[in-house]
C-alpha cells in the first residue's frame, strides 16, 4: 500500500484502480484498505473472499485455459515463448509480443494457493472488462463472476489477454469512459 499511496496520495478518493490478469486477486484488497472510486478488472482473475484461487480452478479447470501449458517450478510459474505468444499475445504485433515476453518474470504462486484474505467484497463500484478472445482467463468465467459481484458493470471488448499491446487506443478510450462515468455518477454501491 505504501507504493500505491506514494503514486496517488493516501487521501485522494477520486482514483480508479485497474488490475490486469493475476493482479485482480489483489484489487479488492486495495479497495478494502483505502478509498477508491472504482475497481476495474481487465482480463483479470477475480477472487472469492476467503477462498484460494487454486480451489476455484480445481472446481472448474476451464477458468484458466492457459494453465495446462504452464511449467511449475518450485514456488514460481514460468513460461516459454511459443505458449505465451499463443495465449497472452496472439493478437499483438510480434515485436511488442517479443518485448513483453522478454520482460515477463516468474510469478509467485502464493496468490493462487493461499486463501484470499478478503473477508467480504468491498462496497466499491466495480467494472469487469471481458476480452472475448482471451486465451488466459476464460471469458465465460469472467462474465459469470461479473454477474455474481454486487452492482458490477460488464464491458466486453474484442481481443485477447493483452489489449494494451493489441489495441491500446480502444482500451484507453474504454478506461477514460469508465472513469468519466464514475466521476459523473459517483455514489456508493449500496446507493444504486
PDB file of C-alpha atoms in Angstrom:
ATOM      1  CA  UNK A   1       0.000   0.000   0.000  1.00  0.00           C
ATOM      2  CA  UNK A   2       2.928   2.352   0.611  1.00  0.00           C
ATOM      3  CA  UNK A   3       3.905   2.143  -3.066  1.00  0.00           C
ATOM      4  CA  UNK A   4       0.332   2.822  -4.171  1.00  0.00           C
ATOM      5  CA  UNK A   5      -0.069   5.747  -1.784  1.00  0.00           C
ATOM      6  CA  UNK A   6       3.245   7.229  -2.947  1.00  0.00           C
ATOM      7  CA  UNK A   7       1.949   7.237  -6.536  1.00  0.00           C
ATOM      8  CA  UNK A   8      -1.570   8.561  -5.981  1.00  0.00           C
ATOM      9  CA  UNK A   9      -1.551  10.006  -2.484  1.00  0.00           C
ATOM     10  CA  UNK A  10      -3.178   8.427   0.546  1.00  0.00           C
ATOM     11  CA  UNK A  11      -6.147  10.818   0.695  1.00  0.00           C
ATOM     12  CA  UNK A  12      -7.272  11.042  -2.940  1.00  0.00           C
ATOM     13  CA  UNK A  13     -10.665   9.294  -3.221  1.00  0.00           C
ATOM     14  CA  UNK A  14     -11.021  10.024  -6.952  1.00  0.00           C
ATOM     15  CA  UNK A  15      -8.947   7.049  -8.057  1.00  0.00           C
ATOM     16  CA  UNK A  16      -9.960   4.313 -10.489  1.00  0.00           C
ATOM     17  CA  UNK A  17      -7.747   1.269  -9.940  1.00  0.00           C
ATOM     18  CA  UNK A  18      -7.274  -1.102 -12.892  1.00  0.00           C
ATOM     19  CA  UNK A  19      -5.976  -4.637 -12.361  1.00  0.00           C
ATOM     20  CA  UNK A  20      -4.929  -6.988 -15.144  1.00  0.00           C
ATOM     21  CA  UNK A  21      -4.534 -10.761 -15.026  1.00  0.00           C
ATOM     22  CA  UNK A  22      -3.180 -12.096 -11.704  1.00  0.00           C
ATOM     23  CA  UNK A  23      -3.258  -8.638 -10.095  1.00  0.00           C
ATOM     24  CA  UNK A  24      -7.041  -8.934  -9.971  1.00  0.00           C
ATOM     25  CA  UNK A  25      -6.588 -11.228  -6.973  1.00  0.00           C
ATOM     26  CA  UNK A  26      -5.232  -8.213  -5.040  1.00  0.00           C
ATOM     27  CA  UNK A  27      -7.502  -5.449  -6.363  1.00  0.00           C
ATOM     28  CA  UNK A  28     -10.310  -5.735  -3.774  1.00  0.00           C
ATOM     29  CA  UNK A  29      -7.686  -5.598  -1.013  1.00  0.00           C
ATOM     30  CA  UNK A  30      -6.659  -2.146  -2.232  1.00  0.00           C
ATOM     31  CA  UNK A  31     -10.293  -1.009  -2.118  1.00  0.00           C
ATOM     32  CA  UNK A  32     -10.597  -2.504   1.353  1.00  0.00           C
ATOM     33  CA  UNK A  33      -7.576  -0.521   2.636  1.00  0.00           C
ATOM     34  CA  UNK A  34      -8.185   2.862   1.010  1.00  0.00           C
ATOM     35  CA  UNK A  35     -10.971   4.783  -0.676  1.00  0.00           C
ATOM     36  CA  UNK A  36     -11.111   4.339  -4.433  1.00  0.00           C
ATOM     37  CA  UNK A  37     -13.911   5.448  -6.725  1.00  0.00           C
ATOM     38  CA  UNK A  38     -13.945   2.269  -8.841  1.00  0.00           C
ATOM     39  CA  UNK A  39     -12.248  -1.096  -9.301  1.00  0.00           C
ATOM     40  CA  UNK A  40     -11.721  -2.262 -12.884  1.00  0.00           C
ATOM     41  CA  UNK A  41     -10.863  -5.901 -13.598  1.00  0.00           C
ATOM     42  CA  UNK A  42      -9.240  -6.176 -17.059  1.00  0.00           C
ATOM     43  CA  UNK A  43      -8.874  -9.781 -18.220  1.00  0.00           C
ATOM     44  CA  UNK A  44      -8.322 -10.358 -14.540  1.00  0.00           C
ATOM     45  CA  UNK A  45      -8.661 -13.124 -12.027  1.00  0.00           C
ATOM     46  CA  UNK A  46     -11.401 -12.270  -9.553  1.00  0.00           C
ATOM     47  CA  UNK A  47     -11.036 -13.569  -6.004  1.00  0.00           C
ATOM     48  CA  UNK A  48     -13.695 -15.171  -3.862  1.00  0.00           C
ATOM     49  CA  UNK A  49     -13.457 -13.930  -0.266  1.00  0.00           C
ATOM     50  CA  UNK A  50     -11.739 -16.484   1.967  1.00  0.00           C
ATOM     51  CA  UNK A  51     -11.109 -18.972  -0.849  1.00  0.00           C
ATOM     52  CA  UNK A  52      -7.850 -19.932  -2.543  1.00  0.00           C
ATOM     53  CA  UNK A  53      -7.975 -19.302  -6.280  1.00  0.00           C
ATOM     54  CA  UNK A  54      -6.399 -22.732  -6.816  1.00  0.00           C
ATOM     55  CA  UNK A  55      -9.552 -24.235  -5.271  1.00  0.00           C
ATOM     56  CA  UNK A  56     -11.696 -22.338  -7.789  1.00  0.00           C
ATOM     57  CA  UNK A  57      -9.565 -23.722 -10.617  1.00  0.00           C
ATOM     58  CA  UNK A  58      -9.763 -27.242  -9.159  1.00  0.00           C
ATOM     59  CA  UNK A  59     -13.571 -26.951  -9.278  1.00  0.00           C
ATOM     60  CA  UNK A  60     -13.530 -25.565 -12.840  1.00  0.00           C
ATOM     61  CA  UNK A  61     -10.213 -26.079 -14.696  1.00  0.00           C
ATOM     62  CA  UNK A  62     -11.626 -24.249 -17.735  1.00  0.00           C
ATOM     63  CA  UNK A  63     -11.246 -20.936 -15.844  1.00  0.00           C
ATOM     64  CA  UNK A  64      -7.613 -20.795 -16.967  1.00  0.00           C
ATOM     65  CA  UNK A  65      -7.266 -22.403 -20.409  1.00  0.00           C
ATOM     66  CA  UNK A  66      -3.579 -21.479 -20.420  1.00  0.00           C
ATOM     67  CA  UNK A  67      -2.783 -23.275 -17.143  1.00  0.00           C
ATOM     68  CA  UNK A  68      -2.304 -26.619 -18.881  1.00  0.00           C
ATOM     69  CA  UNK A  69       0.710 -25.109 -20.683  1.00  0.00           C
ATOM     70  CA  UNK A  70       2.337 -23.578 -17.593  1.00  0.00           C
ATOM     71  CA  UNK A  71       5.528 -25.093 -16.257  1.00  0.00           C
ATOM     72  CA  UNK A  72       5.526 -25.042 -12.457  1.00  0.00           C
ATOM     73  CA  UNK A  73       8.995 -24.823 -10.965  1.00  0.00           C
ATOM     74  CA  UNK A  74       9.147 -24.863  -7.165  1.00  0.00           C
ATOM     75  CA  UNK A  75       7.164 -21.879  -5.911  1.00  0.00           C
ATOM     76  CA  UNK A  76       7.143 -19.965  -9.197  1.00  0.00           C
ATOM     77  CA  UNK A  77       5.354 -20.210 -12.508  1.00  0.00           C
ATOM     78  CA  UNK A  78       7.480 -19.956 -15.655  1.00  0.00           C
ATOM     79  CA  UNK A  79       6.560 -19.632 -19.321  1.00  0.00           C
ATOM     80  CA  UNK A  80       8.025 -20.479 -22.730  1.00  0.00           C
ATOM     81  CA  UNK A  81       7.801 -18.163 -25.781  1.00  0.00           C
ATOM     82  CA  UNK A  82       5.550 -20.289 -28.011  1.00  0.00           C
ATOM     83  CA  UNK A  83       2.952 -20.952 -25.319  1.00  0.00           C
ATOM     84  CA  UNK A  84       2.985 -17.346 -24.122  1.00  0.00           C
ATOM     85  CA  UNK A  85       2.697 -15.977 -27.664  1.00  0.00           C
ATOM     86  CA  UNK A  86      -0.312 -18.202 -28.409  1.00  0.00           C
ATOM     87  CA  UNK A  87      -2.055 -17.378 -25.123  1.00  0.00           C
ATOM     88  CA  UNK A  88      -1.088 -13.875 -23.995  1.00  0.00           C
ATOM     89  CA  UNK A  89      -0.163 -12.097 -27.227  1.00  0.00           C
ATOM     90  CA  UNK A  90      -1.812 -13.928 -30.151  1.00  0.00           C
ATOM     91  CA  UNK A  91      -3.411 -10.730 -31.461  1.00  0.00           C
ATOM     92  CA  UNK A  92      -0.493  -8.367 -30.740  1.00  0.00           C
ATOM     93  CA  UNK A  93       2.169  -7.119 -33.142  1.00  0.00           C
ATOM     94  CA  UNK A  94       5.008  -9.643 -32.868  1.00  0.00           C
ATOM     95  CA  UNK A  95       7.681  -7.072 -31.979  1.00  0.00           C
ATOM     96  CA  UNK A  96       5.593  -5.947 -28.996  1.00  0.00           C
ATOM     97  CA  UNK A  97       4.832  -9.539 -28.034  1.00  0.00           C
ATOM     98  CA  UNK A  98       8.529 -10.404 -28.041  1.00  0.00           C
ATOM     99  CA  UNK A  99       9.417  -7.342 -25.987  1.00  0.00           C
ATOM    100  CA  UNK A 100       6.653  -8.138 -23.493  1.00  0.00           C
ATOM    101  CA  UNK A 101       7.835 -11.744 -23.285  1.00  0.00           C
ATOM    102  CA  UNK A 102      11.388 -10.604 -22.557  1.00  0.00           C
ATOM    103  CA  UNK A 103      10.069  -8.522 -19.663  1.00  0.00           C
ATOM    104  CA  UNK A 104       7.987 -11.327 -18.131  1.00  0.00           C
ATOM    105  CA  UNK A 105       9.238 -12.563 -14.796  1.00  0.00           C
ATOM    106  CA  UNK A 106       8.390 -15.715 -12.913  1.00  0.00           C
ATOM    107  CA  UNK A 107       5.319 -15.267 -10.733  1.00  0.00           C
ATOM    108  CA  UNK A 108       4.992 -16.463  -7.167  1.00  0.00           C
ATOM    109  CA  UNK A 109       2.176 -18.968  -6.759  1.00  0.00           C
ATOM    110  CA  UNK A 110       1.275 -17.638  -3.298  1.00  0.00           C
ATOM    111  CA  UNK A 111      -1.698 -15.605  -4.559  1.00  0.00           C
ATOM    112  CA  UNK A 112      -3.062 -18.779  -6.177  1.00  0.00           C
ATOM    113  CA  UNK A 113      -2.642 -21.239  -3.336  1.00  0.00           C
ATOM    114  CA  UNK A 114      -3.347 -19.204  -0.201  1.00  0.00           C
ATOM    115  CA  UNK A 115      -6.930 -18.334   0.746  1.00  0.00           C
ATOM    116  CA  UNK A 116      -7.842 -14.782  -0.167  1.00  0.00           C
ATOM    117  CA  UNK A 117      -7.501 -12.553   2.906  1.00  0.00           C
ATOM    118  CA  UNK A 118     -10.607 -10.728   1.675  1.00  0.00           C
ATOM    119  CA  UNK A 119     -13.446 -11.280   4.159  1.00  0.00           C
ATOM    120  CA  UNK A 120     -16.213  -9.686   2.100  1.00  0.00           C
ATOM    121  CA  UNK A 121     -16.481  -7.827  -1.161  1.00  0.00           C
ATOM    122  CA  UNK A 122     -15.730  -4.094  -0.720  1.00  0.00           C
ATOM    123  CA  UNK A 123     -18.537  -1.576  -1.202  1.00  0.00           C
ATOM    124  CA  UNK A 124     -16.788  -0.073  -4.219  1.00  0.00           C
ATOM    125  CA  UNK A 125     -18.283   0.300  -7.695  1.00  0.00           C
ATOM    126  CA  UNK A 126     -16.802  -2.353  -9.968  1.00  0.00           C
ATOM    127  CA  UNK A 127     -16.351  -2.788 -13.705  1.00  0.00           C
ATOM    128  CA  UNK A 128     -15.295  -6.082 -15.249  1.00  0.00           C
ATOM    129  CA  UNK A 129     -13.796  -5.911 -18.747  1.00  0.00           C
ATOM    130  CA  UNK A 130     -14.071  -9.197 -20.610  1.00  0.00           C
ATOM    131  CA  UNK A 131     -11.769  -9.678 -23.561  1.00  0.00           C
ATOM    132  CA  UNK A 132     -13.872 -12.010 -25.707  1.00  0.00           C
ATOM    133  CA  UNK A 133     -10.875 -13.790 -27.271  1.00  0.00           C
ATOM    134  CA  UNK A 134      -8.884 -14.151 -24.042  1.00  0.00           C
ATOM    135  CA  UNK A 135      -6.937 -17.424 -24.028  1.00  0.00           C
ATOM    136  CA  UNK A 136      -5.611 -16.996 -20.485  1.00  0.00           C
ATOM    137  CA  UNK A 137      -8.699 -16.148 -18.407  1.00  0.00           C
ATOM    138  CA  UNK A 138     -11.819 -17.782 -19.849  1.00  0.00           C
ATOM    139  CA  UNK A 139     -14.366 -15.163 -20.984  1.00  0.00           C
ATOM    140  CA  UNK A 140     -17.333 -17.334 -19.890  1.00  0.00           C
ATOM    141  CA  UNK A 141     -15.943 -17.477 -16.341  1.00  0.00           C
ATOM    142  CA  UNK A 142     -15.263 -13.727 -16.249  1.00  0.00           C
ATOM    143  CA  UNK A 143     -18.843 -12.987 -17.337  1.00  0.00           C
ATOM    144  CA  UNK A 144     -20.176 -15.379 -14.709  1.00  0.00           C
ATOM    145  CA  UNK A 145     -18.095 -13.768 -11.956  1.00  0.00           C
ATOM    146  CA  UNK A 146     -19.182 -10.272 -13.037  1.00  0.00           C
ATOM    147  CA  UNK A 147     -22.832 -11.309 -12.678  1.00  0.00           C
ATOM    148  CA  UNK A 148     -22.134 -12.521  -9.129  1.00  0.00           C
ATOM    149  CA  UNK A 149     -20.437  -9.331  -7.948  1.00  0.00           C
ATOM    150  CA  UNK A 150     -22.524  -6.656  -6.230  1.00  0.00           C
ATOM    151  CA  UNK A 151     -23.535  -3.976  -8.745  1.00  0.00           C
ATOM    152  CA  UNK A 152     -20.733  -4.711 -11.200  1.00  0.00           C
ATOM    153  CA  UNK A 153     -20.785  -3.305 -14.715  1.00  0.00           C
ATOM    154  CA  UNK A 154     -19.723  -5.638 -17.518  1.00  0.00           C
ATOM    155  CA  UNK A 155     -17.864  -4.331 -20.574  1.00  0.00           C
ATOM    156  CA  UNK A 156     -16.984  -6.620 -23.497  1.00  0.00           C
ATOM    157  CA  UNK A 157     -14.148  -5.823 -25.881  1.00  0.00           C
ATOM    158  CA  UNK A 158     -12.832  -7.693 -28.898  1.00  0.00           C
ATOM    159  CA  UNK A 159      -9.391  -9.139 -28.458  1.00  0.00           C
ATOM    160  CA  UNK A 160      -7.161 -11.279 -26.338  1.00  0.00           C
ATOM    161  CA  UNK A 161      -5.500 -11.100 -22.946  1.00  0.00           C
ATOM    162  CA  UNK A 162      -3.236  -8.093 -23.636  1.00  0.00           C
ATOM    163  CA  UNK A 163      -5.301  -5.268 -25.161  1.00  0.00           C
ATOM    164  CA  UNK A 164      -2.735  -2.652 -24.085  1.00  0.00           C
ATOM    165  CA  UNK A 165      -0.471  -4.115 -26.809  1.00  0.00           C
ATOM    166  CA  UNK A 166      -3.060  -5.299 -29.331  1.00  0.00           C
ATOM    167  CA  UNK A 167      -5.437  -2.322 -29.338  1.00  0.00           C
ATOM    168  CA  UNK A 168      -4.255   0.346 -26.898  1.00  0.00           C
ATOM    169  CA  UNK A 169      -6.470   3.071 -28.359  1.00  0.00           C
ATOM    170  CA  UNK A 170      -9.700   1.148 -27.765  1.00  0.00           C
ATOM    171  CA  UNK A 171      -8.586   0.160 -24.287  1.00  0.00           C
ATOM    172  CA  UNK A 172      -7.585   3.726 -23.380  1.00  0.00           C
ATOM    173  CA  UNK A 173     -10.890   5.114 -24.679  1.00  0.00           C
ATOM    174  CA  UNK A 174     -12.798   2.483 -22.699  1.00  0.00           C
ATOM    175  CA  UNK A 175     -10.918   3.252 -19.477  1.00  0.00           C
ATOM    176  CA  UNK A 176     -11.396   7.002 -19.945  1.00  0.00           C
ATOM    177  CA  UNK A 177     -15.133   6.470 -20.463  1.00  0.00           C
ATOM    178  CA  UNK A 178     -15.360   4.276 -17.345  1.00  0.00           C
ATOM    179  CA  UNK A 179     -13.531   6.957 -15.369  1.00  0.00           C
ATOM    180  CA  UNK A 180     -15.766   9.747 -16.687  1.00  0.00           C
ATOM    181  CA  UNK A 181     -18.901   7.754 -15.882  1.00  0.00           C
ATOM    182  CA  UNK A 182     -17.562   7.075 -12.395  1.00  0.00           C
ATOM    183  CA  UNK A 183     -16.992  10.775 -11.749  1.00  0.00           C
ATOM    184  CA  UNK A 184     -20.418  11.711 -13.114  1.00  0.00           C
ATOM    185  CA  UNK A 185     -22.251   9.080 -11.086  1.00  0.00           C
ATOM    186  CA  UNK A 186     -20.067   8.988  -8.011  1.00  0.00           C
ATOM    187  CA  UNK A 187     -22.025   7.147  -5.348  1.00  0.00           C
ATOM    188  CA  UNK A 188     -21.635   4.176  -3.023  1.00  0.00           C
ATOM    189  CA  UNK A 189     -22.543   0.749  -4.381  1.00  0.00           C
ATOM    190  CA  UNK A 190     -25.482   0.481  -1.973  1.00  0.00           C
ATOM    191  CA  UNK A 191     -26.979   3.679  -3.396  1.00  0.00           C
ATOM    192  CA  UNK A 192     -27.528   2.323  -6.905  1.00  0.00           C
TER     193      UNK A 192
END
